[in-house]
Amino acid sequence: KNQVEQSPQSLIILEGKNCTLQCNYTVSPFSNLRWYKQDTGRGPVSLTIMTFSENTKSNGRYTATLDADTKQSSLHITASQLSDSASYICVVSPDNYGQNFVFGPGTRLSVLP
Amino acid sequence: EADIYQTPRYLVIGTGKKITLECSQTMGHDKMYWYQQDPGMELHLIHYSYGVNSTEKGDLSSESTVSRIRTEHFPLTLESARPSHTSQYLCASSEFRNSPLHFGNGTRLTVT
C-alpha cells in the first residue's frame, strides 16, 4: 500500500533556531516528492517539488533533501521565524498522470518567541 | 498566492440538506481537484477533472458529485448532507502533471 509517514507529529522550537522534519514513503513507482506549508485555516502552499534525480532543492530558508534509494526526504528550516508556525505536509506522486498524490499527515511546527 | 477561490468559507447546515461548494480559478488550469481534510489527518481525494466535461472519482466520491462545464469552475455537490460530512473541503488546480498544486483556502462544513 502506498503510504507517506512524517515525523515528528509536532514540534516546538524557539525563534531563530533551525529544525528538520522527516518524511518516509513506501510509494512505488516514484515520480516526484513535494513539500507544502499549510497555515491554520488556509490551503496548503507549495514549497518544493523534487524528482528522482534531484537530491536537494531550496526555497529561501527551506531546504528539502531526497534520498530515493532509502525513500526518505527531509525539510530543513533555517533561522526559524514566527511565521513558520504551520503544518508541513509531504506529498509523493507515484506517476506522471498527476492525480494519484499520496499525502502525509503533516508535522505541526510551532515557533515560539 | 494563486488565484483560486472557494465559497463559502464556513457553512453550518442540517442533516439531509443539499449543498454545493463553489470553486473557481482564474489561471486557466485544466486540472482541478477536490480534497477532504480532517484535523491532523491526510488529504483524501474526492473528485478530479482533467478539463471541461472530464471528471473522475477519487477515494471518497460515493456521496458527492461534481461538474466541469467551464474551465474555471468546479463545484462540488452533496445531495444529502450527513454529520459524517463534517470536515474541511479543499479545492486545488494545477497546470501540468508535475506542476505544484494551487489550493484554495477551503470550506469548513459542519452538518448538525
PDB file of C-alpha atoms in Angstrom:
ATOM      1  CA  LYS A   1       0.000   0.000   0.000  1.00  0.00           C
ATOM      2  CA  ASN A   2       1.327   3.435  -0.910  1.00  0.00           C
ATOM      3  CA  GLN A   3       1.957   5.402   2.278  1.00  0.00           C
ATOM      4  CA  VAL A   4       3.711   8.542   3.453  1.00  0.00           C
ATOM      5  CA  GLU A   5       4.789   8.867   7.082  1.00  0.00           C
ATOM      6  CA  GLN A   6       6.041  12.038   8.716  1.00  0.00           C
ATOM      7  CA  SER A   7       7.894  12.692  11.926  1.00  0.00           C
ATOM      8  CA  PRO A   8       7.700  14.202  14.380  1.00  0.00           C
ATOM      9  CA  GLN A   9       3.950  14.639  14.616  1.00  0.00           C
ATOM     10  CA  SER A  10       4.505  18.009  16.260  1.00  0.00           C
ATOM     11  CA  LEU A  11       7.490  20.153  17.126  1.00  0.00           C
ATOM     12  CA  ILE A  12       8.043  23.267  19.222  1.00  0.00           C
ATOM     13  CA  ILE A  13      11.152  25.400  18.709  1.00  0.00           C
ATOM     14  CA  LEU A  14      12.319  28.878  19.650  1.00  0.00           C
ATOM     15  CA  GLU A  15      12.503  31.651  17.107  1.00  0.00           C
ATOM     16  CA  GLY A  16      15.838  31.740  15.336  1.00  0.00           C
ATOM     17  CA  LYS A  17      16.559  28.036  15.773  1.00  0.00           C
ATOM     18  CA  ASN A  18      16.875  25.501  12.950  1.00  0.00           C
ATOM     19  CA  CYS A  19      14.801  22.360  12.628  1.00  0.00           C
ATOM     20  CA  THR A  20      14.443  19.316  10.381  1.00  0.00           C
ATOM     21  CA  LEU A  21      11.263  17.490   9.510  1.00  0.00           C
ATOM     22  CA  GLN A  22      11.282  13.918   8.213  1.00  0.00           C
ATOM     23  CA  CYS A  23       9.268  12.121   5.557  1.00  0.00           C
ATOM     24  CA  ASN A  24       9.428   8.384   4.773  1.00  0.00           C
ATOM     25  CA  TYR A  25       7.433   6.881   1.940  1.00  0.00           C
ATOM     26  CA  THR A  26       6.594   3.481   0.532  1.00  0.00           C
ATOM     27  CA  VAL A  27       5.162   4.798  -2.733  1.00  0.00           C
ATOM     28  CA  SER A  28       6.096   2.920  -5.888  1.00  0.00           C
ATOM     29  CA  PRO A  29       6.749   3.725  -8.624  1.00  0.00           C
ATOM     30  CA  PHE A  30       8.055   7.171  -7.739  1.00  0.00           C
ATOM     31  CA  SER A  31       7.588  10.304  -9.817  1.00  0.00           C
ATOM     32  CA  ASN A  32       8.160  13.253  -7.530  1.00  0.00           C
ATOM     33  CA  LEU A  33       8.056  14.384  -3.903  1.00  0.00           C
ATOM     34  CA  ARG A  34       6.576  17.667  -2.734  1.00  0.00           C
ATOM     35  CA  TRP A  35       6.580  19.681   0.457  1.00  0.00           C
ATOM     36  CA  TYR A  36       3.710  22.013   1.290  1.00  0.00           C
ATOM     37  CA  LYS A  37       3.190  24.527   4.094  1.00  0.00           C
ATOM     38  CA  GLN A  38      -0.317  24.873   5.485  1.00  0.00           C
ATOM     39  CA  ASP A  39      -1.156  27.757   7.787  1.00  0.00           C
ATOM     40  CA  THR A  40      -4.095  27.285  10.144  1.00  0.00           C
ATOM     41  CA  GLY A  41      -7.364  27.853   8.309  1.00  0.00           C
ATOM     42  CA  ARG A  42      -5.686  28.141   4.898  1.00  0.00           C
ATOM     43  CA  GLY A  43      -4.956  25.871   1.981  1.00  0.00           C
ATOM     44  CA  PRO A  44      -1.502  24.295   1.536  1.00  0.00           C
ATOM     45  CA  VAL A  45       1.139  26.270  -0.342  1.00  0.00           C
ATOM     46  CA  SER A  46       3.871  24.589  -2.380  1.00  0.00           C
ATOM     47  CA  LEU A  47       7.450  24.856  -1.071  1.00  0.00           C
ATOM     48  CA  THR A  48       9.397  22.432  -3.279  1.00  0.00           C
ATOM     49  CA  ILE A  49       8.974  19.677  -5.862  1.00  0.00           C
ATOM     50  CA  MET A  50      11.764  17.143  -6.384  1.00  0.00           C
ATOM     51  CA  THR A  51      12.046  14.434  -8.995  1.00  0.00           C
ATOM     52  CA  PHE A  52      14.026  11.209  -8.751  1.00  0.00           C
ATOM     53  CA  SER A  53      17.256  12.794  -9.941  1.00  0.00           C
ATOM     54  CA  GLU A  54      17.234  15.740  -7.531  1.00  0.00           C
ATOM     55  CA  ASN A  55      18.898  15.403  -4.120  1.00  0.00           C
ATOM     56  CA  THR A  56      18.428  18.913  -2.791  1.00  0.00           C
ATOM     57  CA  LYS A  57      16.185  21.856  -3.531  1.00  0.00           C
ATOM     58  CA  SER A  58      15.967  25.159  -1.693  1.00  0.00           C
ATOM     59  CA  ASN A  59      13.298  27.807  -1.387  1.00  0.00           C
ATOM     60  CA  GLY A  60      14.603  30.648   0.744  1.00  0.00           C
ATOM     61  CA  ARG A  61      15.120  29.345   4.283  1.00  0.00           C
ATOM     62  CA  TYR A  62      13.565  25.996   3.360  1.00  0.00           C
ATOM     63  CA  THR A  63      15.820  23.214   2.038  1.00  0.00           C
ATOM     64  CA  ALA A  64      14.439  19.841   1.062  1.00  0.00           C
ATOM     65  CA  THR A  65      16.539  16.723   0.529  1.00  0.00           C
ATOM     66  CA  LEU A  66      15.617  13.469  -1.147  1.00  0.00           C
ATOM     67  CA  ASP A  67      17.185  10.024  -0.942  1.00  0.00           C
ATOM     68  CA  ALA A  68      15.253   7.939  -3.451  1.00  0.00           C
ATOM     69  CA  ASP A  69      17.223   4.810  -2.530  1.00  0.00           C
ATOM     70  CA  THR A  70      16.088   4.828   1.099  1.00  0.00           C
ATOM     71  CA  LYS A  71      12.802   6.553   0.244  1.00  0.00           C
ATOM     72  CA  GLN A  72      13.383   9.360   2.685  1.00  0.00           C
ATOM     73  CA  SER A  73      13.089  13.111   2.476  1.00  0.00           C
ATOM     74  CA  SER A  74      13.716  15.912   4.922  1.00  0.00           C
ATOM     75  CA  LEU A  75      12.755  19.548   5.122  1.00  0.00           C
ATOM     76  CA  HIS A  76      15.244  21.782   6.904  1.00  0.00           C
ATOM     77  CA  ILE A  77      14.154  25.206   8.123  1.00  0.00           C
ATOM     78  CA  THR A  78      16.925  27.669   8.871  1.00  0.00           C
ATOM     79  CA  ALA A  79      16.681  30.579  11.313  1.00  0.00           C
ATOM     80  CA  SER A  80      13.035  29.963  12.068  1.00  0.00           C
ATOM     81  CA  GLN A  81      10.538  32.807  12.263  1.00  0.00           C
ATOM     82  CA  LEU A  82       7.186  33.081  13.998  1.00  0.00           C
ATOM     83  CA  SER A  83       5.534  32.922  10.587  1.00  0.00           C
ATOM     84  CA  ASP A  84       6.956  29.436  10.078  1.00  0.00           C
ATOM     85  CA  SER A  85       4.377  28.125  12.558  1.00  0.00           C
ATOM     86  CA  ALA A  86       2.262  25.847  10.377  1.00  0.00           C
ATOM     87  CA  SER A  87       1.751  22.261   9.296  1.00  0.00           C
ATOM     88  CA  TYR A  88       4.257  20.892   6.799  1.00  0.00           C
ATOM     89  CA  ILE A  89       2.926  18.217   4.503  1.00  0.00           C
ATOM     90  CA  CYS A  90       4.977  15.736   2.479  1.00  0.00           C
ATOM     91  CA  VAL A  91       3.293  14.519  -0.723  1.00  0.00           C
ATOM     92  CA  VAL A  92       4.511  11.803  -3.077  1.00  0.00           C
ATOM     93  CA  SER A  93       3.296  11.253  -6.624  1.00  0.00           C
ATOM     94  CA  PRO A  94       3.598   7.672  -7.904  1.00  0.00           C
ATOM     95  CA  ASP A  95       3.036   8.529 -11.544  1.00  0.00           C
ATOM     96  CA  ASN A  96       3.111  11.278 -14.111  1.00  0.00           C
ATOM     97  CA  TYR A  97      -0.635  11.440 -14.524  1.00  0.00           C
ATOM     98  CA  GLY A  98      -0.970  13.971 -11.770  1.00  0.00           C
ATOM     99  CA  GLN A  99      -3.885  12.735  -9.715  1.00  0.00           C
ATOM    100  CA  ASN A 100      -2.615   9.898  -7.539  1.00  0.00           C
ATOM    101  CA  PHE A 101      -0.927  12.036  -4.919  1.00  0.00           C
ATOM    102  CA  VAL A 102      -0.244  10.331  -1.582  1.00  0.00           C
ATOM    103  CA  PHE A 103      -0.367  12.811   1.284  1.00  0.00           C
ATOM    104  CA  GLY A 104       1.363  12.501   4.621  1.00  0.00           C
ATOM    105  CA  PRO A 105      -0.442  13.573   7.806  1.00  0.00           C
ATOM    106  CA  GLY A 106       1.868  16.552   8.285  1.00  0.00           C
ATOM    107  CA  THR A 107       4.143  17.829  11.032  1.00  0.00           C
ATOM    108  CA  ARG A 108       2.737  20.624  13.145  1.00  0.00           C
ATOM    109  CA  LEU A 109       5.510  23.191  13.835  1.00  0.00           C
ATOM    110  CA  SER A 110       5.153  25.874  16.478  1.00  0.00           C
ATOM    111  CA  VAL A 111       7.778  28.623  16.656  1.00  0.00           C
ATOM    112  CA  LEU A 112       7.788  30.494  19.948  1.00  0.00           C
ATOM    113  CA  PRO A 113       9.327  33.929  20.629  1.00  0.00           C
TER     114      PRO A 113
ATOM    115  CA  GLU B   1      -0.623  33.438  -3.962  1.00  0.00           C
ATOM    116  CA  ALA B   2      -2.554  31.527  -6.599  1.00  0.00           C
ATOM    117  CA  ASP B   3      -5.913  32.781  -7.775  1.00  0.00           C
ATOM    118  CA  ILE B   4      -8.249  30.022  -6.665  1.00  0.00           C
ATOM    119  CA  TYR B   5     -11.325  30.845  -4.665  1.00  0.00           C
ATOM    120  CA  GLN B   6     -13.708  28.805  -2.576  1.00  0.00           C
ATOM    121  CA  THR B   7     -17.079  29.821  -1.205  1.00  0.00           C
ATOM    122  CA  PRO B   8     -18.467  29.745   1.340  1.00  0.00           C
ATOM    123  CA  ARG B   9     -15.576  29.720   3.835  1.00  0.00           C
ATOM    124  CA  TYR B  10     -17.802  28.355   6.587  1.00  0.00           C
ATOM    125  CA  LEU B  11     -21.148  26.550   6.355  1.00  0.00           C
ATOM    126  CA  VAL B  12     -23.408  25.033   9.011  1.00  0.00           C
ATOM    127  CA  ILE B  13     -26.371  23.050   7.719  1.00  0.00           C
ATOM    128  CA  GLY B  14     -28.837  20.447   8.908  1.00  0.00           C
ATOM    129  CA  THR B  15     -28.856  16.771   8.035  1.00  0.00           C
ATOM    130  CA  GLY B  16     -30.471  15.920   4.719  1.00  0.00           C
ATOM    131  CA  LYS B  17     -29.856  19.258   3.032  1.00  0.00           C
ATOM    132  CA  LYS B  18     -28.415  19.516  -0.453  1.00  0.00           C
ATOM    133  CA  ILE B  19     -25.403  21.799  -0.706  1.00  0.00           C
ATOM    134  CA  THR B  20     -22.972  22.974  -3.355  1.00  0.00           C
ATOM    135  CA  LEU B  21     -19.452  24.110  -2.564  1.00  0.00           C
ATOM    136  CA  GLU B  22     -18.060  26.522  -5.115  1.00  0.00           C
ATOM    137  CA  CYS B  23     -14.529  26.603  -6.513  1.00  0.00           C
ATOM    138  CA  SER B  24     -13.194  28.936  -9.185  1.00  0.00           C
ATOM    139  CA  GLN B  25      -9.728  29.589 -10.566  1.00  0.00           C
ATOM    140  CA  THR B  26      -8.527  32.311 -12.895  1.00  0.00           C
ATOM    141  CA  MET B  27      -5.264  30.697 -14.018  1.00  0.00           C
ATOM    142  CA  GLY B  28      -6.707  28.674 -16.898  1.00  0.00           C
ATOM    143  CA  HIS B  29      -5.570  25.384 -15.352  1.00  0.00           C
ATOM    144  CA  ASP B  30      -7.052  22.268 -16.892  1.00  0.00           C
ATOM    145  CA  LYS B  31      -6.569  20.031 -13.845  1.00  0.00           C
ATOM    146  CA  MET B  32      -8.754  20.595 -10.808  1.00  0.00           C
ATOM    147  CA  TYR B  33      -9.247  18.580  -7.633  1.00  0.00           C
ATOM    148  CA  TRP B  34     -11.447  18.317  -4.549  1.00  0.00           C
ATOM    149  CA  TYR B  35      -9.931  17.043  -1.309  1.00  0.00           C
ATOM    150  CA  GLN B  36     -11.354  16.368   2.142  1.00  0.00           C
ATOM    151  CA  GLN B  37      -9.202  17.080   5.179  1.00  0.00           C
ATOM    152  CA  ASP B  38      -9.957  16.307   8.814  1.00  0.00           C
ATOM    153  CA  PRO B  39      -7.845  17.958  11.551  1.00  0.00           C
ATOM    154  CA  GLY B  40      -4.364  16.466  11.752  1.00  0.00           C
ATOM    155  CA  MET B  41      -5.127  13.965   9.016  1.00  0.00           C
ATOM    156  CA  GLU B  42      -4.114  13.388   5.416  1.00  0.00           C
ATOM    157  CA  LEU B  43      -5.899  14.947   2.478  1.00  0.00           C
ATOM    158  CA  HIS B  44      -8.127  12.482   0.656  1.00  0.00           C
ATOM    159  CA  LEU B  45      -9.132  12.892  -2.983  1.00  0.00           C
ATOM    160  CA  ILE B  46     -12.874  13.188  -3.624  1.00  0.00           C
ATOM    161  CA  HIS B  47     -13.022  14.077  -7.331  1.00  0.00           C
ATOM    162  CA  TYR B  48     -10.730  15.400 -10.038  1.00  0.00           C
ATOM    163  CA  SER B  49     -11.027  16.792 -13.534  1.00  0.00           C
ATOM    164  CA  TYR B  50      -8.609  16.990 -16.458  1.00  0.00           C
ATOM    165  CA  GLY B  51     -10.636  19.572 -18.294  1.00  0.00           C
ATOM    166  CA  VAL B  52     -14.089  20.629 -19.442  1.00  0.00           C
ATOM    167  CA  ASN B  53     -16.588  17.742 -19.388  1.00  0.00           C
ATOM    168  CA  SER B  54     -13.952  15.450 -17.825  1.00  0.00           C
ATOM    169  CA  THR B  55     -14.467  14.279 -14.240  1.00  0.00           C
ATOM    170  CA  GLU B  56     -13.249  11.238 -12.341  1.00  0.00           C
ATOM    171  CA  LYS B  57     -13.976   9.854  -8.898  1.00  0.00           C
ATOM    172  CA  GLY B  58     -11.440   9.654  -6.120  1.00  0.00           C
ATOM    173  CA  ASP B  59     -11.444   7.551  -2.971  1.00  0.00           C
ATOM    174  CA  LEU B  60     -14.253   9.422  -1.181  1.00  0.00           C
ATOM    175  CA  SER B  61     -16.572  10.209  -4.058  1.00  0.00           C
ATOM    176  CA  SER B  62     -19.559   7.990  -3.337  1.00  0.00           C
ATOM    177  CA  GLU B  63     -21.726  10.627  -1.685  1.00  0.00           C
ATOM    178  CA  SER B  64     -20.953  13.646  -3.847  1.00  0.00           C
ATOM    179  CA  THR B  65     -20.945  14.806  -7.456  1.00  0.00           C
ATOM    180  CA  VAL B  66     -19.011  17.383  -9.466  1.00  0.00           C
ATOM    181  CA  SER B  67     -19.351  19.094 -12.806  1.00  0.00           C
ATOM    182  CA  ARG B  68     -16.882  20.866 -15.113  1.00  0.00           C
ATOM    183  CA  ILE B  69     -18.828  22.893 -17.619  1.00  0.00           C
ATOM    184  CA  ARG B  70     -16.286  25.722 -17.713  1.00  0.00           C
ATOM    185  CA  THR B  71     -12.514  25.555 -17.260  1.00  0.00           C
ATOM    186  CA  GLU B  72     -12.532  27.967 -14.340  1.00  0.00           C
ATOM    187  CA  HIS B  73     -15.414  26.448 -12.347  1.00  0.00           C
ATOM    188  CA  PHE B  74     -15.522  23.109 -10.478  1.00  0.00           C
ATOM    189  CA  PRO B  75     -18.424  22.908  -7.996  1.00  0.00           C
ATOM    190  CA  LEU B  76     -18.917  20.014  -5.559  1.00  0.00           C
ATOM    191  CA  THR B  77     -22.446  18.931  -4.586  1.00  0.00           C
ATOM    192  CA  LEU B  78     -23.553  16.860  -1.606  1.00  0.00           C
ATOM    193  CA  GLU B  79     -27.039  15.585  -2.380  1.00  0.00           C
ATOM    194  CA  SER B  80     -27.961  14.806   1.243  1.00  0.00           C
ATOM    195  CA  ALA B  81     -25.623  16.062   3.927  1.00  0.00           C
ATOM    196  CA  ARG B  82     -24.879  13.888   6.957  1.00  0.00           C
ATOM    197  CA  PRO B  83     -22.920  14.590  10.171  1.00  0.00           C
ATOM    198  CA  SER B  84     -20.131  12.357   8.780  1.00  0.00           C
ATOM    199  CA  HIS B  85     -19.611  15.002   6.074  1.00  0.00           C
ATOM    200  CA  THR B  86     -18.426  17.459   8.696  1.00  0.00           C
ATOM    201  CA  SER B  87     -14.919  18.326   7.513  1.00  0.00           C
ATOM    202  CA  GLN B  88     -12.805  20.803   5.580  1.00  0.00           C
ATOM    203  CA  TYR B  89     -13.087  20.689   1.802  1.00  0.00           C
ATOM    204  CA  LEU B  90     -10.138  21.946  -0.248  1.00  0.00           C
ATOM    205  CA  CYS B  91     -10.180  22.700  -3.957  1.00  0.00           C
ATOM    206  CA  ALA B  92      -6.952  22.725  -5.974  1.00  0.00           C
ATOM    207  CA  SER B  93      -5.746  23.201  -9.522  1.00  0.00           C
ATOM    208  CA  SER B  94      -2.545  22.561 -11.443  1.00  0.00           C
ATOM    209  CA  GLU B  95      -1.171  23.443 -14.858  1.00  0.00           C
ATOM    210  CA  PHE B  96       0.855  20.370 -15.793  1.00  0.00           C
ATOM    211  CA  ARG B  97       1.349  16.892 -14.384  1.00  0.00           C
ATOM    212  CA  ASN B  98       4.450  17.881 -12.402  1.00  0.00           C
ATOM    213  CA  SER B  99       3.327  21.403 -11.562  1.00  0.00           C
ATOM    214  CA  PRO B 100       2.528  22.447  -7.993  1.00  0.00           C
ATOM    215  CA  LEU B 101      -0.992  22.128  -6.737  1.00  0.00           C
ATOM    216  CA  HIS B 102      -2.559  25.529  -6.033  1.00  0.00           C
ATOM    217  CA  PHE B 103      -5.090  25.302  -3.215  1.00  0.00           C
ATOM    218  CA  GLY B 104      -7.985  27.474  -2.206  1.00  0.00           C
ATOM    219  CA  ASN B 105      -8.469  28.315   1.458  1.00  0.00           C
ATOM    220  CA  GLY B 106     -11.155  25.705   1.902  1.00  0.00           C
ATOM    221  CA  THR B 107     -14.755  25.425   3.044  1.00  0.00           C
ATOM    222  CA  ARG B 108     -15.285  24.351   6.630  1.00  0.00           C
ATOM    223  CA  LEU B 109     -18.546  22.357   6.627  1.00  0.00           C
ATOM    224  CA  THR B 110     -20.477  21.408   9.751  1.00  0.00           C
ATOM    225  CA  VAL B 111     -23.551  19.194   9.442  1.00  0.00           C
ATOM    226  CA  THR B 112     -25.778  19.142  12.517  1.00  0.00           C
TER     227      THR B 112
END
